[in-house]
Coordinates of C-alpha atoms in Angstrom, one line a residue:
N1 CA -0.1 0.3 -0.1
D2 CA 1.0 3.6 -1.3
N3 CA 0.5 5.2 2.6
T4 CA 2.4 7.8 4.6
A5 CA 2.0 7.8 8.1
I6 CA 3.7 10.5 9.9
G7 CA 3.2 10.3 14.3
E8 CA 1.8 7.8 17.3
Y9 CA -1.1 6.0 16.0
A10 CA -1.2 7.4 12.6
L11 CA -2.8 5.5 10.0
Q12 CA -2.4 2.2 12.8
A13 CA -5.6 -0.2 12.3
N14 CA -4.6 0.3 7.9
T15 CA -5.3 -3.2 6.6
S16 CA -6.3 -2.3 3.0
G17 CA -6.4 1.8 2.1
D18 CA -4.1 3.0 0.1
G19 CA -2.8 6.1 -1.1
N20 CA -3.3 7.3 2.1
T21 CA -1.7 10.6 4.5
A22 CA -1.7 10.5 8.0
I23 CA 0.5 13.2 9.8
G24 CA 0.4 14.0 13.9
V25 CA -0.7 12.0 16.5
N26 CA -4.0 9.6 15.3
A27 CA -3.8 11.0 12.3
L28 CA -6.7 8.3 10.9
Y29 CA -6.5 6.4 13.7
S30 CA -9.1 3.9 13.0
N31 CA -9.3 3.8 8.6
T32 CA -9.0 0.7 7.6
S33 CA -9.9 0.7 4.2
G34 CA -9.8 4.3 2.7
D35 CA -8.0 5.3 0.6
E36 CA -6.9 8.9 -0.6
N37 CA -7.7 10.7 2.1
T38 CA -5.1 12.9 3.6
A39 CA -5.2 14.1 7.8
F40 CA -2.8 16.7 8.9
G41 CA -3.0 17.4 12.7
A42 CA -3.5 15.3 16.1
N43 CA -6.2 14.0 15.7
A44 CA -7.7 14.7 12.2
L45 CA -10.1 12.4 10.8
K46 CA -9.7 10.2 13.5
E47 CA -12.8 7.7 13.7
V48 CA -13.0 7.8 9.7
E49 CA -12.2 3.9 8.9
T50 CA -13.7 3.6 4.9
G51 CA -14.4 7.2 3.5
S52 CA -12.3 7.9 0.8
Q53 CA -11.4 10.7 -0.5
N54 CA -11.4 13.4 2.4
T55 CA -9.2 16.0 3.5
A56 CA -8.9 17.8 7.5
L57 CA -6.3 20.1 7.8
G58 CA -6.0 21.4 11.9
A59 CA -5.8 19.4 14.5
G60 CA -8.9 17.3 15.7
A61 CA -10.0 18.3 12.1
G62 CA -12.9 15.8 11.0
E63 CA -12.2 14.0 14.0
N64 CA -15.7 12.9 14.6
A65 CA -16.3 12.4 11.2
G66 CA -16.6 8.3 10.6
W67 CA -20.1 8.5 13.0
Q68 CA -21.8 7.4 9.9
Q69 CA -19.5 5.4 7.7
P70 CA -18.7 5.9 4.6
R71 CA -17.9 9.3 4.7
N72 CA -16.6 10.7 1.2
Y73 CA -15.7 13.2 -0.6
Q74 CA -15.6 15.4 2.5
S75 CA -13.6 18.6 3.5
H76 CA -12.4 19.6 7.3
L77 CA -11.1 22.9 7.7
G78 CA -9.8 24.2 11.0
W79 CA -9.6 23.1 14.4
L80 CA -12.3 20.5 15.7
W81 CA -14.3 21.1 13.2
K82 CA -16.4 17.9 14.2
T83 CA -19.6 17.6 11.3

């Protein structure tokens, strides 16, 4: 898989997701099979499990966006923007 993970627990649960970039503690932590997601910041897109082509920039941005799976094509900008 062509993923990039920098930070403790970044992309921790990834099993088959491809083309993801996670930078920051817990960034894309729950992602298992989502593709082409980009998360910059601690806890960014933390709960997204299967969503694809999401972008989050900022600590906590999109942290709880995975409450209704899958979440696709979403953008989250700013600190703790969780919807």
